[in-house]
mmCIF file of C-alpha atoms in Angstrom:
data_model
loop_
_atom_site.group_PDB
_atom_site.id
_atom_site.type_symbol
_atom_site.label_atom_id
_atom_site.label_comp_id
_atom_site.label_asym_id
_atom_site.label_seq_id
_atom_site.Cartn_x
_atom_site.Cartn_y
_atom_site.Cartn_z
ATOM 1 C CA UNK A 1 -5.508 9.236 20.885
ATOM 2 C CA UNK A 2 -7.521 10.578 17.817
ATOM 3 C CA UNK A 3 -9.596 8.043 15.733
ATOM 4 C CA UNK A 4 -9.326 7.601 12.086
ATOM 5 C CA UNK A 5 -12.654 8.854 9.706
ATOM 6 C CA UNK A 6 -13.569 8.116 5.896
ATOM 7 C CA UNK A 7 -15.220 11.661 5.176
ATOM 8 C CA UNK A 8 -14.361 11.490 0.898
ATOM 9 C CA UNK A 9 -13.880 9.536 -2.028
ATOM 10 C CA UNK A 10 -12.607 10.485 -5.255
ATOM 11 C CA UNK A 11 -11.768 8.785 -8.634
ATOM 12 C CA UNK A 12 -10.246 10.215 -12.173
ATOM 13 C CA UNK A 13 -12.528 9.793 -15.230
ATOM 14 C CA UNK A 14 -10.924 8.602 -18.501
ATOM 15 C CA UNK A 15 -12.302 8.652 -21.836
ATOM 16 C CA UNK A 16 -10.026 6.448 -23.561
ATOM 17 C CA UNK A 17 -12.089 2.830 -23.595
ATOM 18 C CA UNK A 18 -10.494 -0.943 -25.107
ATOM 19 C CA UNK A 19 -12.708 -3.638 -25.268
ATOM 20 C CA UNK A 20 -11.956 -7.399 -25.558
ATOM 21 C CA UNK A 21 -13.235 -7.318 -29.446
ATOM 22 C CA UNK A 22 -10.538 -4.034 -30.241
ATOM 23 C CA UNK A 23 -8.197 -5.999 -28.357
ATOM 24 C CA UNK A 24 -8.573 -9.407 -30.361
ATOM 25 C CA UNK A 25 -7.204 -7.262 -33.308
ATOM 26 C CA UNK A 26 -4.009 -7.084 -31.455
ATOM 27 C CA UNK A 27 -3.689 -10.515 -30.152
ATOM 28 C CA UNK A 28 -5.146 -13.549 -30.689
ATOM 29 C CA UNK A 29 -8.292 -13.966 -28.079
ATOM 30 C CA UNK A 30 -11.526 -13.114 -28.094
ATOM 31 C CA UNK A 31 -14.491 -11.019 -25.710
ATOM 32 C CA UNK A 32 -15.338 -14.830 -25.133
ATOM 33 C CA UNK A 33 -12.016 -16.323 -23.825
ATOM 34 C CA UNK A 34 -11.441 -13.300 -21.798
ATOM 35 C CA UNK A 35 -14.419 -12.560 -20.185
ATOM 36 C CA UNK A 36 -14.809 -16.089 -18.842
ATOM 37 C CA UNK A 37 -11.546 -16.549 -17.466
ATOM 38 C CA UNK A 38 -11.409 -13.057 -15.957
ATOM 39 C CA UNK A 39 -14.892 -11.422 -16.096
ATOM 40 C CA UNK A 40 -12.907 -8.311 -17.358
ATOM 41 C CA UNK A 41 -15.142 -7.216 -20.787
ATOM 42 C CA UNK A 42 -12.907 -3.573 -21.165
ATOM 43 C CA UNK A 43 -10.465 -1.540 -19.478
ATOM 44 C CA UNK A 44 -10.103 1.994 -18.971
ATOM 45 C CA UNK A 45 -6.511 3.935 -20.994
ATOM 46 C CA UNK A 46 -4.583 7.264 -19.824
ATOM 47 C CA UNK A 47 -4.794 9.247 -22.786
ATOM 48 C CA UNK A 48 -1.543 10.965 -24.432
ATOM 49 C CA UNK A 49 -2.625 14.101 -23.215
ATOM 50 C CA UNK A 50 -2.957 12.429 -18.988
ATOM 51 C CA UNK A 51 0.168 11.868 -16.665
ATOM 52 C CA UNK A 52 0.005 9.464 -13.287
ATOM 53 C CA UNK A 53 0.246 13.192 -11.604
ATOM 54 C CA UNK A 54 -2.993 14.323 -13.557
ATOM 55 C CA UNK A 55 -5.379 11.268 -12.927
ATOM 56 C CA UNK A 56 -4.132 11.313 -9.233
ATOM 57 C CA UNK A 57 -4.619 14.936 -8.955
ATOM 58 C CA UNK A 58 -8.080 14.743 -10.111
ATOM 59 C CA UNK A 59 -8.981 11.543 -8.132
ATOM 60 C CA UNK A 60 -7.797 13.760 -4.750
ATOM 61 C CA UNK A 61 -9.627 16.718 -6.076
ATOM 62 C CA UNK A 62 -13.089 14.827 -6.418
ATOM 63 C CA UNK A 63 -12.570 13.100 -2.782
ATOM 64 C CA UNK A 64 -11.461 16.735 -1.229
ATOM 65 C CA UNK A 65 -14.662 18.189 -2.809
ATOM 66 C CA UNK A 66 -17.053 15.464 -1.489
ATOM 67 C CA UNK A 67 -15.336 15.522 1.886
ATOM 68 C CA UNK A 68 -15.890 19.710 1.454
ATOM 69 C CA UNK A 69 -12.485 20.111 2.804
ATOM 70 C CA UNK A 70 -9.940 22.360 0.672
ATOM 71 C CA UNK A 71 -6.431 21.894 -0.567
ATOM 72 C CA UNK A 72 -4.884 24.337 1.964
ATOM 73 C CA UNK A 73 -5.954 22.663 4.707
ATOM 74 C CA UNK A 74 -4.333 18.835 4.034
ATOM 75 C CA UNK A 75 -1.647 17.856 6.317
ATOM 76 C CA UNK A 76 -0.544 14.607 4.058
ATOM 77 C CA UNK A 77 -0.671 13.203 0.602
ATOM 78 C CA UNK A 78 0.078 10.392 0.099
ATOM 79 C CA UNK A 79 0.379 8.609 -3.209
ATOM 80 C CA UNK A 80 0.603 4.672 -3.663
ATOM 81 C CA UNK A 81 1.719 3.715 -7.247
ATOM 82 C CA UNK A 82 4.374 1.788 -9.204
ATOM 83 C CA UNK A 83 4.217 4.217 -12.184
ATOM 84 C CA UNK A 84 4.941 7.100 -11.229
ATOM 85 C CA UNK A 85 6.251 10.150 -13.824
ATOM 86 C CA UNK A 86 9.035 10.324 -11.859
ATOM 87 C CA UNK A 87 11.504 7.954 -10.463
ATOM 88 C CA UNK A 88 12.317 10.438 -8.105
ATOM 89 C CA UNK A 89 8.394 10.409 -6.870
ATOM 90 C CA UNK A 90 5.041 11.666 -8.634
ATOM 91 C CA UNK A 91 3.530 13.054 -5.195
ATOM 92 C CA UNK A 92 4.873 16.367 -4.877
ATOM 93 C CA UNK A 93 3.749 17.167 -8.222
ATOM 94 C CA UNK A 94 0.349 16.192 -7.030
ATOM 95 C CA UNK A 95 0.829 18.470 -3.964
ATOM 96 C CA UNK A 96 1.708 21.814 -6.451
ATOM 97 C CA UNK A 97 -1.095 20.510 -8.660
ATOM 98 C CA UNK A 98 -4.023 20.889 -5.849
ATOM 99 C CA UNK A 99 -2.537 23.500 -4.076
ATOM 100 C CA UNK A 100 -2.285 21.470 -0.919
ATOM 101 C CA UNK A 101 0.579 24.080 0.219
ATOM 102 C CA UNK A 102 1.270 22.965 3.630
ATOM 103 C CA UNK A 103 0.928 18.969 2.727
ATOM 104 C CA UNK A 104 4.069 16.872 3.347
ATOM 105 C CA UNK A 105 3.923 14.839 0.267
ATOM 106 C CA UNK A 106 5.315 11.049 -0.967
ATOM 107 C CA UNK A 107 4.810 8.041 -2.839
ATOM 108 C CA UNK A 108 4.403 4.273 -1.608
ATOM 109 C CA UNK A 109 5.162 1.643 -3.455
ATOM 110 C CA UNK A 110 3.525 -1.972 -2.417
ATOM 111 C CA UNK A 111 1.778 -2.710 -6.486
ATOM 112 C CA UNK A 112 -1.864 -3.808 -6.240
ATOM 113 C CA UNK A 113 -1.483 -4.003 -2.203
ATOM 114 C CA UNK A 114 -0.441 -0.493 -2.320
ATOM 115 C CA UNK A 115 -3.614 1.927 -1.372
ATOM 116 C CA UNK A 116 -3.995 -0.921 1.444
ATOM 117 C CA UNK A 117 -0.520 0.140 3.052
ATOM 118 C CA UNK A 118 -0.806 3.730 2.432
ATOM 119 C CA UNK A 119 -3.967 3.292 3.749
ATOM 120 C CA UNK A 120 -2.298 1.757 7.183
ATOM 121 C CA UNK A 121 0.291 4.311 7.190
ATOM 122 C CA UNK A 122 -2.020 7.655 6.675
ATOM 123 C CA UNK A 123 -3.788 6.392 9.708
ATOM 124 C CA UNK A 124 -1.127 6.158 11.853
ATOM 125 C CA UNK A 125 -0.068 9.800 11.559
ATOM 126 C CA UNK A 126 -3.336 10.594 12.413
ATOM 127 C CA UNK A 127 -3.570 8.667 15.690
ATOM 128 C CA UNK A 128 -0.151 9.801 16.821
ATOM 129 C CA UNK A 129 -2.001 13.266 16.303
ATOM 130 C CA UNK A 130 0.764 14.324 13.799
ATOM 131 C CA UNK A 131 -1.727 15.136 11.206
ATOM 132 C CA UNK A 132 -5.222 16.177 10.867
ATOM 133 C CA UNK A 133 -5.811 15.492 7.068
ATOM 134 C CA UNK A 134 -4.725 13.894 4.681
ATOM 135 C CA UNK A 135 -5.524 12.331 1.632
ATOM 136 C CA UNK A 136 -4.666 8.783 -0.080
ATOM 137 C CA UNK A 137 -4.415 8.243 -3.386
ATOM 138 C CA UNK A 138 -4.331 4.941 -5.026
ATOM 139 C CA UNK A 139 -3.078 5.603 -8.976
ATOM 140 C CA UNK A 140 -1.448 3.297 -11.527
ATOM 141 C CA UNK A 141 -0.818 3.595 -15.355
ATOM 142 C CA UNK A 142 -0.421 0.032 -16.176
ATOM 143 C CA UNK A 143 -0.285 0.256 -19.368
ATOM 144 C CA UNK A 144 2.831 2.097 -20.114
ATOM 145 C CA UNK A 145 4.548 -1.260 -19.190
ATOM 146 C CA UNK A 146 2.077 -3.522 -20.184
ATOM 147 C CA UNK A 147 3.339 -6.502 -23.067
ATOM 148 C CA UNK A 148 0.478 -5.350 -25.464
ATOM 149 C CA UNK A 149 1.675 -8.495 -27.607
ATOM 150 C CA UNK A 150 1.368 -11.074 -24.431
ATOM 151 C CA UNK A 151 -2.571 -12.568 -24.365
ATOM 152 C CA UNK A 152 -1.182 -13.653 -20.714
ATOM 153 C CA UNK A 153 -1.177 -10.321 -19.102
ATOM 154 C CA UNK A 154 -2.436 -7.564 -21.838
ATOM 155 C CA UNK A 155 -6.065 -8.861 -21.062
ATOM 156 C CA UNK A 156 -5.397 -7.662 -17.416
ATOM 157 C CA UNK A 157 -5.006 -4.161 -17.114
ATOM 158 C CA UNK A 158 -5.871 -0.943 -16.891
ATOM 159 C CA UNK A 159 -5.302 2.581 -16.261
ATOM 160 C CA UNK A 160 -7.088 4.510 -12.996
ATOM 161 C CA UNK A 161 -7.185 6.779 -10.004
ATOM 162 C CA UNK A 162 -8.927 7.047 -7.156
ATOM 163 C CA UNK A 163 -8.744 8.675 -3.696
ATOM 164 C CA UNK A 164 -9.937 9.471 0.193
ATOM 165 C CA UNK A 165 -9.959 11.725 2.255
ATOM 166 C CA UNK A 166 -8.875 10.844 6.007
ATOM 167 C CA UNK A 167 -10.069 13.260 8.816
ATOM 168 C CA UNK A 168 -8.600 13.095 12.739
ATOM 169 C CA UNK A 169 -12.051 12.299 14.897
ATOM 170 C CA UNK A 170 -13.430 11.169 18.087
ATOM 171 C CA UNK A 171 -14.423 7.663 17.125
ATOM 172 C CA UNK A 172 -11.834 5.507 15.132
ATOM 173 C CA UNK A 173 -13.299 3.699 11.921
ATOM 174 C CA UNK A 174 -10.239 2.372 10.927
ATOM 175 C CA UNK A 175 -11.676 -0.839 12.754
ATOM 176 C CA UNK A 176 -8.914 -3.332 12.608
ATOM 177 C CA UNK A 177 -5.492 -4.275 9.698
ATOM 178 C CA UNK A 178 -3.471 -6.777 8.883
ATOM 179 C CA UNK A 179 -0.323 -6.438 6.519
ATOM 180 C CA UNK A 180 1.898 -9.227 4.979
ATOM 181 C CA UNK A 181 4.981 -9.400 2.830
ATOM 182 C CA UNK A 182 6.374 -12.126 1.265
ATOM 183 C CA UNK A 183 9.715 -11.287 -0.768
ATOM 184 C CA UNK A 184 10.029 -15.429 -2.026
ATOM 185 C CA UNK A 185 7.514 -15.257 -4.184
ATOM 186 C CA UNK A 186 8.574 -12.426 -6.079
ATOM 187 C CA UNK A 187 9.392 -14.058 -9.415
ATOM 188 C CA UNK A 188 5.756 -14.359 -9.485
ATOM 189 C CA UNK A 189 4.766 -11.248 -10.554
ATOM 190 C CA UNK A 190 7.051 -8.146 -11.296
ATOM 191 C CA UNK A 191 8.326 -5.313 -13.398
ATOM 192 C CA UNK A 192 11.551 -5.912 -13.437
ATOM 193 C CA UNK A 193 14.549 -3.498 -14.071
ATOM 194 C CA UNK A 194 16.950 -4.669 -16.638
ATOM 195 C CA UNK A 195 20.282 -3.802 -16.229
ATOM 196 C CA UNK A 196 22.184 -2.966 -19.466
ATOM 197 C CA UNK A 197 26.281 -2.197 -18.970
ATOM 198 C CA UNK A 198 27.715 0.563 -20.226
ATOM 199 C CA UNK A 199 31.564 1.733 -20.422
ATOM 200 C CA UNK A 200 31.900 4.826 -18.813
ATOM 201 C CA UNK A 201 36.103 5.040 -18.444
ATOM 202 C CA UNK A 202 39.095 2.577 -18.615
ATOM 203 C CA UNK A 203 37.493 -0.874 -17.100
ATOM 204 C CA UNK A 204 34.473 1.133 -15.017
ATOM 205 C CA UNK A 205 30.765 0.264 -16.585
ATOM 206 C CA UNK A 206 27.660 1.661 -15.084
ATOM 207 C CA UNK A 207 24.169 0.486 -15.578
ATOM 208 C CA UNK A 208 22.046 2.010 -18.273
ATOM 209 C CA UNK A 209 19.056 -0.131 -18.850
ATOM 210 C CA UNK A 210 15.246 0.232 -18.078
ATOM 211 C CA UNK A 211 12.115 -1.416 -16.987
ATOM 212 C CA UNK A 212 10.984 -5.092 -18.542
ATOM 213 C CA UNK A 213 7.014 -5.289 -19.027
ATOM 214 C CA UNK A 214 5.076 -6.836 -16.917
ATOM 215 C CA UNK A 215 5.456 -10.413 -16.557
ATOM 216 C CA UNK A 216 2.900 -12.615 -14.275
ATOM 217 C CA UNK A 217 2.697 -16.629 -13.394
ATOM 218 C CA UNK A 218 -1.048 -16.803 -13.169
ATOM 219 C CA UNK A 219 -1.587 -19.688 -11.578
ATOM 220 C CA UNK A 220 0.468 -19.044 -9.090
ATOM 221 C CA UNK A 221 -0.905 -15.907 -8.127
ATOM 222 C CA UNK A 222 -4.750 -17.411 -8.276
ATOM 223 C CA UNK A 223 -3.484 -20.054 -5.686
ATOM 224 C CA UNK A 224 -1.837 -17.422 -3.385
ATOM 225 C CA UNK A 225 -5.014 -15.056 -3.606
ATOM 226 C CA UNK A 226 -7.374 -17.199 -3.076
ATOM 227 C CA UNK A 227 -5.424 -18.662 0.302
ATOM 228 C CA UNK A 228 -4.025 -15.866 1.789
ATOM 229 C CA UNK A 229 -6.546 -12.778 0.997
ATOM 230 C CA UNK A 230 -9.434 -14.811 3.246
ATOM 231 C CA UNK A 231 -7.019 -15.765 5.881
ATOM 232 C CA UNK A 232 -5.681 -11.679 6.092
ATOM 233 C CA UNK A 233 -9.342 -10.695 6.124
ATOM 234 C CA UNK A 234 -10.301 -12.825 8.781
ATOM 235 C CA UNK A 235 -6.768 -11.686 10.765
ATOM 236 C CA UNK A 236 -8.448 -8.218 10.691
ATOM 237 C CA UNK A 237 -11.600 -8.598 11.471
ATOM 238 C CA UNK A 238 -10.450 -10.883 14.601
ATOM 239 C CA UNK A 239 -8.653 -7.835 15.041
ATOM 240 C CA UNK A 240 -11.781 -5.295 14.890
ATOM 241 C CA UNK A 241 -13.387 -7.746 17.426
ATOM 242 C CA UNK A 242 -15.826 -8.859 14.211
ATOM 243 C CA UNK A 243 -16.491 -11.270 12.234
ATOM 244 C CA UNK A 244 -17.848 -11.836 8.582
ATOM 245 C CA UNK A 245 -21.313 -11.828 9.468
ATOM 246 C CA UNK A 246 -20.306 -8.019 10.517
ATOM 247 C CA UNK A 247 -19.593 -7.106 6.709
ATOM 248 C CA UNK A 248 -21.669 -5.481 4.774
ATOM 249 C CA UNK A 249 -19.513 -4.476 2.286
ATOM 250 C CA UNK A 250 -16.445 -6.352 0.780
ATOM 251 C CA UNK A 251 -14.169 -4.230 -1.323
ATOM 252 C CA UNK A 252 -11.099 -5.720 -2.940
ATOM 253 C CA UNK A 253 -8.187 -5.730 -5.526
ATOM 254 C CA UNK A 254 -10.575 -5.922 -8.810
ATOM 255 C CA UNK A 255 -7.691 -8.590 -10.409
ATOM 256 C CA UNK A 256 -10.298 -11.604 -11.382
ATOM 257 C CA UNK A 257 -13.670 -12.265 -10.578
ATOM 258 C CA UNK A 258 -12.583 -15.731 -10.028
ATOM 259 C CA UNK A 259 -10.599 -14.429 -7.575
ATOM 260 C CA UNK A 260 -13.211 -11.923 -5.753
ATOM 261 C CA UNK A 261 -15.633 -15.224 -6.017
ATOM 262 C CA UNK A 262 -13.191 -17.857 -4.267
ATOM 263 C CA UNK A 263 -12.912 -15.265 -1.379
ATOM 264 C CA UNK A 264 -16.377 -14.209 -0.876
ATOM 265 C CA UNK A 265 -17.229 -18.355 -0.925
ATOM 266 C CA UNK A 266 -14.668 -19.095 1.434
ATOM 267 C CA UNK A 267 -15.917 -16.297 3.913
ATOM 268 C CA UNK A 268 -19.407 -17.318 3.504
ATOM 269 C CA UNK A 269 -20.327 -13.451 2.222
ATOM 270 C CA UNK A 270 -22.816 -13.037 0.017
ATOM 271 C CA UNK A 271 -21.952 -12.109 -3.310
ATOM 272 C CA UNK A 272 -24.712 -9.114 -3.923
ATOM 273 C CA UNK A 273 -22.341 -7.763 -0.840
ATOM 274 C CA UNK A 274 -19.092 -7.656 -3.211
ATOM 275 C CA UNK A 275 -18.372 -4.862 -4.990
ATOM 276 C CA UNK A 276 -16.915 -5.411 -8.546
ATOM 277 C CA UNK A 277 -16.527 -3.206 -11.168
ATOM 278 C CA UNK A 278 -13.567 -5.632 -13.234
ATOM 279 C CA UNK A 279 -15.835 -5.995 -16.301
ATOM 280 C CA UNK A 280 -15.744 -1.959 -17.229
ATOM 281 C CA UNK A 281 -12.368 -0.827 -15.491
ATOM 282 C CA UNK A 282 -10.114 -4.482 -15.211
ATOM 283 C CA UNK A 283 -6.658 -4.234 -13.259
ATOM 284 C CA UNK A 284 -5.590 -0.953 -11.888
ATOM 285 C CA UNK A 285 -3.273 -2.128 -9.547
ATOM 286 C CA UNK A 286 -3.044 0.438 -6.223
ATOM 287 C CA UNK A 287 -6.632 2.455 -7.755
ATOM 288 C CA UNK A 288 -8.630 -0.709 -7.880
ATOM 289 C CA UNK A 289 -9.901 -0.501 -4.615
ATOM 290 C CA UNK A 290 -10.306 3.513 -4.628
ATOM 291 C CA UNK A 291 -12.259 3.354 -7.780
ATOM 292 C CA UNK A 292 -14.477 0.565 -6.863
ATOM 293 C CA UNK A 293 -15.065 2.217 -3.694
ATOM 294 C CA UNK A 294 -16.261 5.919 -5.040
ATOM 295 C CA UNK A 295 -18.236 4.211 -7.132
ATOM 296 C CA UNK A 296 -20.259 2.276 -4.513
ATOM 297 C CA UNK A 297 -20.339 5.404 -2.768
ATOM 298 C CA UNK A 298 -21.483 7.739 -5.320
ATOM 299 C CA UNK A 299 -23.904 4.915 -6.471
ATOM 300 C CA UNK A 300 -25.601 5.208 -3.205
ATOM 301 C CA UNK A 301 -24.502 1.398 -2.152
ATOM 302 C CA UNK A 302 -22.346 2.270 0.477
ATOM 303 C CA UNK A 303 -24.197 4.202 2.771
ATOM 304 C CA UNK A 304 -22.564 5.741 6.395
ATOM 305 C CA UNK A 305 -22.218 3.213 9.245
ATOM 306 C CA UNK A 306 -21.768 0.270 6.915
ATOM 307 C CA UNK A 307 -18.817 -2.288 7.635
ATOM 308 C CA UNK A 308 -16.269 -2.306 4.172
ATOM 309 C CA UNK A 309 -13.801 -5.114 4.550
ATOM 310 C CA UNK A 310 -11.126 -4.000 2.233
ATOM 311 C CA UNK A 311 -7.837 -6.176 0.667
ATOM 312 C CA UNK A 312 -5.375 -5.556 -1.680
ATOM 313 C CA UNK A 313 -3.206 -8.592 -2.681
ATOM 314 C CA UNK A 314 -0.344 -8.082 -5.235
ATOM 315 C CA UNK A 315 3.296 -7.856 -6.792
ATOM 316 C CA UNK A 316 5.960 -8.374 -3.757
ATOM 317 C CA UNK A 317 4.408 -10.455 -3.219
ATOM 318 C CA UNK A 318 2.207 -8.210 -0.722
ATOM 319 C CA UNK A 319 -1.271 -8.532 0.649
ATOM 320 C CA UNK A 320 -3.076 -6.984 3.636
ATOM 321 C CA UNK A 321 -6.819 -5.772 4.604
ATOM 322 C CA UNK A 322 -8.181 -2.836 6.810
ATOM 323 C CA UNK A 323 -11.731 -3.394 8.139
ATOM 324 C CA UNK A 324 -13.090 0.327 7.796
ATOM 325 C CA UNK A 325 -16.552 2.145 9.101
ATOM 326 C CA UNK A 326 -17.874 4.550 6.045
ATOM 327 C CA UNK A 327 -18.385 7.946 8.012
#
């Protein structure tokens, strides 16, 4: 059975910047109240000009290039977002867009879990020896349904992309997973469709609505992160046959530096051995983890044969890890 290797990362750059002090001239807050109860100090905005399809594209383009592999020869894309520019699925336009012309192409859809599960799933096509290549992309574009007039959420998030590339090998770094769904707690944190009836003939309506903004209980989420994201770590480690003396790397959904601090306490990993980059880039949902990742790499932080324990925790409510090996 063919192993699973991390040979590329990739991540879209946007020019568009908000800080907490432009943002206080929207709603009432301050650099001060949301720095300390986040650690988020700005957040990164698609442009008019950018589409999900063009930050993903670039993000994949960027990891392909690193990983020196071309378009032509990717088996897979696969795209994890919940904004895509179409309904109907943003992937295939990514697909035309690189050139990838023999890549099956879709999106997944599991919010700020998401590039987790695609993650998961890319892998398993490889090991079945289905595919050969194939490249993940984590992208989101919060902010088209972000409440820019709710303090509660509009501090969050942000816009981003990132991506890797995925190569068949001899030795498997996809080290151990663990995935979890929990449909109950859904209420806490959604983007909900609104249905809006419409006569179409005699007594028949259809639905013509649209999408709500994003609406989030806080504290409910902190107190579901900060239990279940250690537990699903530790879950895949036990199942890499490691522990959390084996990581030297942790990697996870950049939603609140409270957050990333509760876990890395709880697992008894240093904190010099998280990687956040929440202050400059905030929530990106599914390319929080992508992002922070190139950017360890490219920073020269992540270096090959190093542990990354990676978990995305998020709308669904979802929440799983993978334990990877970096080349």
């Amino acid at each position: 059975m063919p192993g699973v290797s991390l040979v590329g990362s990739g991540s879209a750059c946007l020019t568009v910047q908000l800080t907490n002090d432009e943002l206080s001239q929207r709603v009432d807050t301050s650099d001060e109240w949301i720095a300390a109860r986040t650690g988020i100090r700005q957040r990164h905005l698609a442009a008019a000009t950018d589409s999900l399809s063009s930050l993903a594209t670039e993000a994949a383009r960027n990891a392909l290039a690193m990983a020196d592999q071309s378009a032509e020869e990717v088996d897979l894309i696969l795209l994890a977002t919940s904004t895509p520019d179409d309904l109907f699925g943003t992937a295939c336009q990514v697909q035309a867009a690189l050139g990838a012309t023999r890549a099956v192409a879709f999106d997944l859809t599991a919010a700020c879990s998401g590039f987790v599960f695609a993650l998961v799933t890319a892998a398993q096509y490889i090991r079945t020896g289905v595919f050969k290549t194939v490249v993940v992309i984590g992208a989101d574009v919060l902010s088209r349904w972000t409440d820019w007039d709710d303090r509660t959420t509009c501090v969050l998030f942000g816009d981003g992309a990132g991506a890797v590339v995925l190569r068949a090998a001899e030795r498997d770094r996809l080290l151990g997973f663990e995935l979890c769904s929990d449909g109950t707690l859904n209420h806490c944190l959604n983007l909900a469709y609104q249905p809006e009836p419409a006569p179409l003939v005699g007594n028949i309506n259809v639905q013509m609505g649209t999408f709500s903004p994003i609406t989030m209980n806080g504290r409910e989420v902190y107190k579901f992160a900060v239990s279940r994201v250690p537990e699903v770590i530790e879950k895949a480690l036990f199942r890499a046959s490691l522990t959390t003396a084996d990581i030297d790397w942790m990697v996870l959904h950049q939603a609140n530096q409270r957050i990333l601090d509760a876990v890395a306490d709880r697992l008894g990993v240093p904190s010099d051995r998280v990687v956040s980059n929440m202050a400059r880039h905030g929530n990106t949902s599914a390319a929080s983890i992508p992002l922070a990742l190139d950017e360890a790499v490219r920073a020269g932080k992540i270096q090959p044969g190093d542990v990354i324990a990676t978990a995305g925790f998020g709308a669904g409510l979802t929440w799983g890890s993978a334990i990877l090996q970096w080349l």
